[in-house]
Amino acid sequence: MFRHLLRATLAVVISLGLSGVLRADTIVMRTGQIMDGEKLSEDDNSYEVKVQFGTLRIPKDKVLRIDPETEEQKADRERKAQEAEELAEEMKAEGKVLYKGKWVTEKEKKVAEDKAAAEKKKKAEKVAAERKKKEEEAKKKAEDEKRLAQQQQQNLLRNGQLIDQRNEGYNARHNRSHGGQLDDYSTGGSDGYRNNRGPQYNQYNQMYRQGSNILNGGGGY
């Protein structure tokens, strides 16, 4: 994070130049960029440099060299500073203000600010819309998963009930049939065996068949 902050700070300093420093050395970076600043001190790892907005500590491995300011450079810097001051007075007299490095009218400044605000608002609305869409998708997914889990739970419960129904019908039918068989043996006739099953046997048999058919996907006993 420090490296990113240092890189951003250097970029600002280099782009704006240096008009408020009493003395300016030329600092040549290894990237080829050049900035003006006054070297205050140095240690084994870095330089402390005074710039227009304060001081910077620049790692030595980022610096190619530092050229001391010559008398000619000093004169040129002072001349440019004087010209910049005269231009500022002239622009202010015309009702202009310095906005992002340019002299513009108040109207031009407002237009630029309104445009920037509109773009910022549009970007914020886009981000909000995308966030809302993701939230809605996540909510729908959660609801679908909940609905599926409930359906699976209902299916498990239903299958359990059908198994109970099938087993109950099977056991009751078996017991009834067994009882009919004893009656049949006592009376001595197969017709008696069938007839002794009766309506209750048929009810149990229907329970067993219905449970089996559903559980087996249409197949039955």
Short mmCIF file of C-alpha atoms in Angstrom, two decimals:
data_model
loop_
_atom_site.label_atom_id
_atom_site.label_comp_id
_atom_site.label_asym_id
_atom_site.label_seq_id
_atom_site.Cartn_x
_atom_site.Cartn_y
_atom_site.Cartn_z
CA MET A 1 0.00 0.00 0.00
CA PHE A 2 2.88 2.37 0.84
CA ARG A 3 4.41 1.81 -2.58
CA HIS A 4 1.10 2.69 -4.30
CA LEU A 5 0.73 5.82 -2.16
CA LEU A 6 4.30 6.89 -2.87
CA ARG A 7 3.84 6.29 -6.60
CA ALA A 8 0.63 8.35 -6.62
CA THR A 9 2.25 11.18 -4.65
CA LEU A 10 5.26 11.29 -6.96
CA ALA A 11 2.98 11.34 -9.98
CA VAL A 12 1.14 14.39 -8.60
CA VAL A 13 4.36 16.20 -7.73
CA ILE A 14 5.92 15.48 -11.13
CA SER A 15 2.80 16.51 -13.04
CA LEU A 16 2.36 19.79 -11.13
CA GLY A 17 6.02 20.72 -11.06
CA LEU A 18 7.50 22.84 -8.32
CA SER A 19 6.90 26.57 -8.16
CA GLY A 20 6.94 27.23 -4.43
CA VAL A 21 10.32 25.82 -3.42
CA LEU A 22 13.11 28.29 -2.68
CA ARG A 23 15.72 26.06 -4.20
CA ALA A 24 15.11 23.25 -6.64
CA ASP A 25 17.27 20.26 -7.37
CA THR A 26 16.45 18.11 -10.36
CA ILE A 27 15.55 14.59 -9.27
CA VAL A 28 15.73 12.06 -12.08
CA MET A 29 13.80 8.86 -11.38
CA ARG A 30 14.80 5.47 -12.77
CA THR A 31 11.52 5.47 -14.71
CA GLY A 32 12.75 8.53 -16.65
CA GLN A 33 10.43 10.95 -14.90
CA ILE A 34 11.83 14.20 -13.58
CA MET A 35 10.71 16.23 -10.59
CA ASP A 36 11.98 19.31 -8.79
CA GLY A 37 12.62 19.40 -5.08
CA GLU A 38 15.13 20.40 -2.47
CA LYS A 39 17.11 17.54 -0.97
CA LEU A 40 17.09 18.06 2.78
CA SER A 41 18.84 14.91 3.97
CA GLU A 42 19.57 11.31 3.17
CA ASP A 43 20.36 8.01 4.87
CA ASP A 44 21.44 4.62 3.60
CA ASN A 45 18.03 3.85 2.10
CA SER A 46 16.29 7.08 1.13
CA TYR A 47 16.30 10.80 0.41
CA GLU A 48 14.22 13.37 2.25
CA VAL A 49 13.03 15.88 -0.32
CA LYS A 50 11.13 19.12 0.18
CA VAL A 51 8.45 19.78 -2.43
CA GLN A 52 5.66 22.31 -2.82
CA PHE A 53 3.19 20.40 -0.67
CA GLY A 54 5.53 19.24 2.08
CA THR A 55 8.28 16.65 2.26
CA LEU A 56 8.73 13.21 0.73
CA ARG A 57 10.96 10.32 1.63
CA ILE A 58 11.99 8.66 -1.62
CA PRO A 59 13.75 5.27 -1.67
CA LYS A 60 17.19 5.51 -3.20
CA ASP A 61 16.56 2.54 -5.47
CA LYS A 62 13.87 4.63 -7.20
CA VAL A 63 16.24 7.52 -7.94
CA LEU A 64 18.74 7.53 -10.79
CA ARG A 65 20.45 10.77 -9.76
CA ILE A 66 19.93 14.19 -8.21
CA ASP A 67 21.31 17.18 -10.08
CA PRO A 68 21.87 20.30 -7.95
CA GLU A 69 20.22 23.46 -9.24
CA THR A 70 22.50 25.70 -11.28
CA GLU A 71 22.39 29.48 -11.30
CA GLU A 72 20.80 29.42 -14.76
CA GLN A 73 18.09 27.02 -13.59
CA LYS A 74 17.45 29.16 -10.55
CA ALA A 75 17.02 32.26 -12.70
CA ASP A 76 14.71 30.37 -15.06
CA ARG A 77 12.62 29.06 -12.16
CA GLU A 78 12.27 32.51 -10.63
CA ARG A 79 11.27 33.94 -14.02
CA LYS A 80 8.59 31.29 -14.50
CA ALA A 81 7.32 31.86 -10.97
CA GLN A 82 7.01 35.58 -11.67
CA GLU A 83 5.18 34.91 -14.94
CA ALA A 84 2.82 32.51 -13.19
CA GLU A 85 2.06 35.11 -10.54
CA GLU A 86 1.37 37.79 -13.15
CA LEU A 87 -0.87 35.40 -15.09
CA ALA A 88 -2.83 34.59 -11.94
CA GLU A 89 -3.45 38.26 -11.25
CA GLU A 90 -4.55 38.80 -14.85
CA MET A 91 -6.93 35.81 -14.79
CA LYS A 92 -8.44 36.86 -11.49
CA ALA A 93 -9.00 40.32 -12.88
CA GLU A 94 -11.00 38.70 -15.70
CA GLY A 95 -13.10 36.83 -13.15
CA LYS A 96 -11.49 33.47 -13.80
CA VAL A 97 -10.50 30.83 -11.27
CA LEU A 98 -7.92 28.07 -11.32
CA TYR A 99 -9.75 24.75 -11.69
CA LYS A 100 -7.84 21.52 -12.12
CA GLY A 101 -4.79 23.27 -13.50
CA LYS A 102 -6.74 25.52 -15.90
CA TRP A 103 -8.03 29.07 -15.71
CA VAL A 104 -11.76 29.03 -16.37
CA THR A 105 -14.80 31.21 -15.75
CA GLU A 106 -17.16 30.47 -12.88
CA LYS A 107 -19.73 29.29 -15.42
CA GLU A 108 -17.25 26.91 -17.05
CA LYS A 109 -16.28 25.63 -13.63
CA LYS A 110 -19.90 24.99 -12.70
CA VAL A 111 -20.54 23.19 -16.00
CA ALA A 112 -17.50 20.99 -15.40
CA GLU A 113 -18.54 20.32 -11.79
CA ASP A 114 -22.12 19.48 -12.81
CA LYS A 115 -20.82 17.12 -15.49
CA ALA A 116 -18.50 15.43 -13.01
CA ALA A 117 -21.35 15.14 -10.47
CA ALA A 118 -23.68 13.64 -13.11
CA GLU A 119 -21.05 11.08 -14.12
CA LYS A 120 -20.42 10.24 -10.48
CA LYS A 121 -24.15 9.81 -9.87
CA LYS A 122 -24.55 7.64 -12.96
CA LYS A 123 -21.67 5.45 -11.85
CA ALA A 124 -23.13 5.16 -8.34
CA GLU A 125 -26.55 4.21 -9.75
CA LYS A 126 -24.95 1.55 -11.95
CA VAL A 127 -23.08 0.10 -8.98
CA ALA A 128 -26.28 0.16 -6.89
CA ALA A 129 -28.26 -1.55 -9.68
CA GLU A 130 -25.65 -4.27 -10.04
CA ARG A 131 -25.56 -4.78 -6.27
CA LYS A 132 -29.38 -4.98 -6.15
CA LYS A 133 -29.41 -7.49 -9.01
CA LYS A 134 -26.89 -9.71 -7.22
CA GLU A 135 -28.89 -9.48 -3.99
CA GLU A 136 -32.10 -10.44 -5.81
CA GLU A 137 -30.36 -13.37 -7.51
CA ALA A 138 -28.94 -14.52 -4.18
CA LYS A 139 -32.38 -14.19 -2.55
CA LYS A 140 -34.06 -16.17 -5.34
CA LYS A 141 -31.39 -18.87 -5.11
CA ALA A 142 -31.90 -19.14 -1.36
CA GLU A 143 -35.68 -19.34 -1.80
CA ASP A 144 -35.32 -22.03 -4.48
CA GLU A 145 -32.98 -24.04 -2.26
CA LYS A 146 -35.38 -23.68 0.68
CA ARG A 147 -38.33 -24.74 -1.50
CA LEU A 148 -36.39 -27.75 -2.77
CA ALA A 149 -35.40 -28.76 0.75
CA GLN A 150 -39.04 -28.49 1.88
CA GLN A 151 -40.16 -30.56 -1.10
CA GLN A 152 -37.55 -33.20 -0.34
CA GLN A 153 -38.65 -33.24 3.30
CA GLN A 154 -42.28 -33.63 2.24
CA ASN A 155 -41.32 -36.44 -0.13
CA LEU A 156 -39.45 -38.22 2.65
CA LEU A 157 -42.40 -37.82 4.99
CA ARG A 158 -44.86 -38.97 2.31
CA ASN A 159 -42.73 -41.99 1.45
CA GLY A 160 -42.50 -42.85 5.13
CA GLN A 161 -46.28 -42.67 5.43
CA LEU A 162 -46.71 -44.83 2.32
CA ILE A 163 -44.27 -47.38 3.68
CA ASP A 164 -46.22 -47.46 6.93
CA GLN A 165 -49.46 -47.82 4.96
CA ARG A 166 -48.04 -50.62 2.83
CA ASN A 167 -46.65 -52.48 5.81
CA GLU A 168 -49.86 -52.04 7.77
CA GLY A 169 -51.92 -53.30 4.84
CA TYR A 170 -49.57 -56.23 4.28
CA ASN A 171 -49.57 -57.30 7.92
CA ALA A 172 -53.32 -56.88 8.33
CA ARG A 173 -53.99 -58.72 5.06
CA HIS A 174 -51.63 -61.50 6.06
CA ASN A 175 -53.24 -61.86 9.46
CA ARG A 176 -56.73 -61.79 7.96
CA SER A 177 -55.75 -64.28 5.27
CA HIS A 178 -54.18 -66.52 7.88
CA GLY A 179 -57.33 -66.32 9.93
CA GLY A 180 -59.41 -67.20 6.86
CA GLN A 181 -57.14 -70.15 6.22
CA LEU A 182 -57.82 -71.50 9.73
CA ASP A 183 -61.53 -71.05 9.13
CA ASP A 184 -61.15 -72.80 5.81
CA TYR A 185 -59.45 -75.77 7.39
CA SER A 186 -62.15 -75.95 10.05
CA THR A 187 -64.96 -75.93 7.48
CA GLY A 188 -63.08 -77.90 4.88
CA GLY A 189 -63.41 -75.96 1.62
CA SER A 190 -61.47 -73.49 -0.52
CA ASP A 191 -64.58 -71.42 -1.07
CA GLY A 192 -64.80 -70.91 2.63
CA TYR A 193 -61.15 -69.73 2.66
CA ARG A 194 -61.86 -67.06 0.03
CA ASN A 195 -65.17 -65.99 1.49
CA ASN A 196 -63.84 -65.73 5.00
CA ARG A 197 -61.41 -63.02 3.86
CA GLY A 198 -64.35 -60.63 3.67
CA PRO A 199 -64.52 -56.81 3.13
CA GLN A 200 -61.90 -56.03 5.82
CA TYR A 201 -59.33 -58.19 4.04
CA ASN A 202 -60.09 -56.35 0.78
CA GLN A 203 -59.62 -53.01 2.57
CA TYR A 204 -56.20 -54.03 3.91
CA ASN A 205 -55.25 -55.45 0.52
CA GLN A 206 -56.17 -52.13 -1.12
CA MET A 207 -54.01 -50.24 1.39
CA TYR A 208 -51.06 -52.50 0.64
CA ARG A 209 -51.46 -52.28 -3.14
CA GLN A 210 -51.91 -48.51 -3.14
CA GLY A 211 -48.79 -47.95 -1.05
CA SER A 212 -46.77 -50.36 -3.15
CA ASN A 213 -47.90 -48.88 -6.46
CA ILE A 214 -46.91 -45.32 -5.50
CA LEU A 215 -43.60 -46.30 -3.97
CA ASN A 216 -42.72 -48.46 -6.96
CA GLY A 217 -43.66 -45.83 -9.51
CA GLY A 218 -46.74 -47.68 -10.74
CA GLY A 219 -45.67 -51.23 -9.97
CA GLY A 220 -47.56 -53.16 -7.36
CA TYR A 221 -47.77 -56.36 -5.53
#
